[in-house]
Amino acid sequence: QSEVASNTIVSNAAISACEKCGEWEKALQLLSEMTQKTMESDTITFNAAISACEKGGEWQPALKLFSAMVGGNMKLDVISVNAAISACEKGGKWEKALRLLQFMVQNTVQLDTISVSAATSACKSAGEWENAMQLFSVMAFSNWRSLLIARQLPNSLNAINSP
């Protein structure tokens, strides 16, 4: 058992190193090798791979990994959602960023100001000033959780994954 945990830790460190070096393709390759070797992957593994894709400006593979986490009933955390939202921001996918925020709020994943800031930035970059200002005001009034739940946006994973 300790060998399996050790291998997972080493693989997580390697994927994280790929993220830091901007080698998103290598990070995905390492994750794929972990799966082929039936090594355990965990939230840390996926977070590092999503972050590597985000740093590489690759929103589609980032969202596929995020969806794999959800589909595999993995524990999502603030790092998971922030990396996925930031990938959407960098890819100019403001609607997906908003859907991710809403999805995560409805599924009680703890979001933070980074999550909302990245979604706000995605809206701003796309010229979606009304949405950006709405998120900014929600964040400023510290009631963003309940207001995001009330937003009338599609929230299915299919909507998150579609191009």
Short mmCIF file of C-alpha atoms in Angstrom, two decimals:
data_model
loop_
_atom_site.label_atom_id
_atom_site.label_comp_id
_atom_site.label_asym_id
_atom_site.label_seq_id
_atom_site.Cartn_x
_atom_site.Cartn_y
_atom_site.Cartn_z
CA GLN A 1 0.00 0.00 0.00
CA SER A 2 2.78 2.46 0.86
CA GLU A 3 4.40 1.78 -2.53
CA VAL A 4 1.15 2.74 -4.30
CA ALA A 5 0.89 5.92 -2.24
CA SER A 6 4.54 6.67 -2.88
CA ASN A 7 4.10 6.22 -6.64
CA THR A 8 1.08 8.54 -6.58
CA ILE A 9 3.02 11.18 -4.67
CA VAL A 10 5.96 10.97 -7.09
CA SER A 11 3.62 11.15 -10.10
CA ASN A 12 1.77 14.11 -8.59
CA ALA A 13 5.08 15.90 -8.10
CA ALA A 14 6.06 15.20 -11.72
CA ILE A 15 2.73 16.50 -13.04
CA SER A 16 3.04 19.56 -10.83
CA ALA A 17 6.56 20.15 -12.19
CA CYS A 18 5.13 19.98 -15.72
CA GLU A 19 2.60 22.62 -14.71
CA LYS A 20 5.34 24.92 -13.42
CA CYS A 21 7.32 24.49 -16.67
CA GLY A 22 4.33 25.00 -18.96
CA GLU A 23 4.45 21.41 -20.21
CA TRP A 24 0.71 20.69 -20.24
CA GLU A 25 1.02 17.91 -22.86
CA LYS A 26 3.61 16.10 -20.75
CA ALA A 27 1.36 16.46 -17.69
CA LEU A 28 -1.49 14.80 -19.58
CA GLN A 29 0.86 12.08 -20.79
CA LEU A 30 1.93 11.35 -17.21
CA LEU A 31 -1.70 11.22 -16.08
CA SER A 32 -2.49 8.83 -18.92
CA GLU A 33 0.46 6.62 -17.93
CA MET A 34 -0.82 6.55 -14.35
CA THR A 35 -4.17 5.29 -15.62
CA GLN A 36 -2.58 2.69 -17.89
CA LYS A 37 -0.46 1.38 -15.01
CA THR A 38 -3.58 1.34 -12.80
CA MET A 39 -1.93 3.73 -10.38
CA GLU A 40 -4.19 5.67 -8.07
CA SER A 41 -4.86 9.24 -9.08
CA ASP A 42 -6.43 11.68 -6.68
CA THR A 43 -7.66 15.24 -6.43
CA ILE A 44 -4.08 16.50 -6.28
CA THR A 45 -3.22 14.61 -9.49
CA PHE A 46 -6.14 16.10 -11.39
CA ASN A 47 -5.70 19.58 -9.93
CA ALA A 48 -2.08 19.63 -11.10
CA ALA A 49 -3.07 18.42 -14.59
CA ILE A 50 -5.93 20.96 -14.85
CA SER A 51 -3.56 23.71 -13.71
CA ALA A 52 -0.99 22.62 -16.30
CA CYS A 53 -3.64 22.92 -19.02
CA GLU A 54 -4.74 26.29 -17.66
CA LYS A 55 -1.15 27.58 -17.67
CA GLY A 56 -0.82 26.35 -21.25
CA GLY A 57 -4.01 28.15 -22.29
CA GLU A 58 -5.73 24.84 -23.05
CA TRP A 59 -9.28 25.19 -21.73
CA GLN A 60 -10.76 22.13 -23.49
CA PRO A 61 -8.50 19.49 -21.92
CA ALA A 62 -8.80 21.32 -18.59
CA LEU A 63 -12.59 21.00 -18.69
CA LYS A 64 -12.39 17.37 -19.78
CA LEU A 65 -10.26 16.63 -16.72
CA PHE A 66 -12.63 18.59 -14.52
CA SER A 67 -15.57 16.61 -15.91
CA ALA A 68 -13.66 13.37 -15.35
CA MET A 69 -13.30 14.36 -11.69
CA VAL A 70 -17.03 14.98 -11.42
CA GLY A 71 -17.91 11.82 -13.35
CA GLY A 72 -15.52 9.77 -11.22
CA ASN A 73 -17.01 11.15 -8.01
CA MET A 74 -13.65 12.61 -7.01
CA LYS A 75 -13.51 15.22 -4.31
CA LEU A 76 -13.53 18.69 -5.85
CA ASP A 77 -11.93 21.55 -4.00
CA VAL A 78 -11.32 25.25 -4.49
CA ILE A 79 -8.13 24.48 -6.46
CA SER A 80 -10.09 22.30 -8.89
CA VAL A 81 -12.67 24.97 -9.65
CA ASN A 82 -10.21 27.87 -9.70
CA ALA A 83 -7.98 26.11 -12.22
CA ALA A 84 -10.96 25.21 -14.44
CA ILE A 85 -12.40 28.73 -14.27
CA SER A 86 -8.98 30.25 -14.98
CA ALA A 87 -8.62 27.96 -18.01
CA CYS A 88 -11.96 29.26 -19.27
CA GLU A 89 -10.83 32.81 -18.60
CA LYS A 90 -7.64 32.33 -20.64
CA GLY A 91 -9.63 30.64 -23.41
CA GLY A 92 -12.16 33.46 -23.60
CA LYS A 93 -14.97 31.14 -22.50
CA TRP A 94 -16.78 33.47 -20.11
CA GLU A 95 -20.07 31.56 -20.28
CA LYS A 96 -18.35 28.35 -19.21
CA ALA A 97 -16.63 30.20 -16.38
CA LEU A 98 -20.03 31.38 -15.12
CA ARG A 99 -21.51 27.90 -15.50
CA LEU A 100 -18.64 26.43 -13.50
CA LEU A 101 -19.23 28.95 -10.73
CA GLN A 102 -22.90 28.13 -10.63
CA PHE A 103 -22.31 24.38 -10.82
CA MET A 104 -19.83 24.49 -7.96
CA VAL A 105 -22.05 26.63 -5.75
CA GLN A 106 -24.95 24.26 -6.30
CA ASN A 107 -22.69 21.35 -5.39
CA THR A 108 -21.37 23.05 -2.25
CA VAL A 109 -17.74 23.25 -3.27
CA GLN A 110 -16.10 26.07 -1.35
CA LEU A 111 -15.37 28.93 -3.73
CA ASP A 112 -13.32 31.99 -2.92
CA THR A 113 -12.62 35.43 -4.29
CA ILE A 114 -10.14 33.96 -6.78
CA SER A 115 -12.95 31.89 -8.31
CA VAL A 116 -15.24 34.87 -8.67
CA SER A 117 -12.39 37.17 -9.79
CA ALA A 118 -11.36 34.79 -12.58
CA ALA A 119 -14.96 34.55 -13.81
CA THR A 120 -15.29 38.34 -13.61
CA SER A 121 -12.08 38.74 -15.60
CA ALA A 122 -13.34 36.27 -18.22
CA CYS A 123 -16.50 38.35 -18.63
CA LYS A 124 -14.52 41.59 -18.78
CA SER A 125 -12.12 40.23 -21.41
CA ALA A 126 -15.04 39.15 -23.59
CA GLY A 127 -16.67 42.57 -23.34
CA GLU A 128 -19.43 41.18 -21.15
CA TRP A 129 -19.43 44.21 -18.90
CA GLU A 130 -22.88 43.64 -17.42
CA ASN A 131 -21.94 40.15 -16.24
CA ALA A 132 -18.54 41.37 -15.03
CA MET A 133 -20.13 44.18 -13.04
CA GLN A 134 -22.77 41.88 -11.63
CA LEU A 135 -20.12 39.43 -10.39
CA PHE A 136 -18.05 42.29 -9.04
CA SER A 137 -21.00 43.70 -7.11
CA VAL A 138 -21.92 40.24 -5.85
CA MET A 139 -18.38 39.77 -4.60
CA ALA A 140 -18.32 43.26 -3.06
CA PHE A 141 -21.49 42.60 -1.09
CA SER A 142 -20.20 39.21 0.16
CA ASN A 143 -23.47 37.54 -0.74
CA TRP A 144 -22.17 35.96 -3.92
CA ARG A 145 -23.08 32.40 -3.02
CA SER A 146 -26.85 32.94 -2.85
CA LEU A 147 -26.87 35.27 -5.85
CA LEU A 148 -24.95 32.81 -8.02
CA ILE A 149 -27.42 30.08 -7.16
CA ALA A 150 -30.24 32.36 -8.31
CA ARG A 151 -28.64 33.19 -11.70
CA GLN A 152 -30.51 31.76 -14.65
CA LEU A 153 -27.63 29.98 -16.38
CA PRO A 154 -27.53 26.40 -17.67
CA ASN A 155 -25.56 24.31 -15.22
CA SER A 156 -25.15 20.86 -16.73
CA LEU A 157 -21.78 19.29 -17.35
CA ASN A 158 -22.76 18.98 -21.01
CA ALA A 159 -22.99 22.76 -21.19
CA ILE A 160 -19.58 23.06 -19.53
CA ASN A 161 -17.96 20.60 -21.93
CA SER A 162 -19.47 21.71 -25.23
CA PRO A 163 -17.20 23.91 -27.38
#
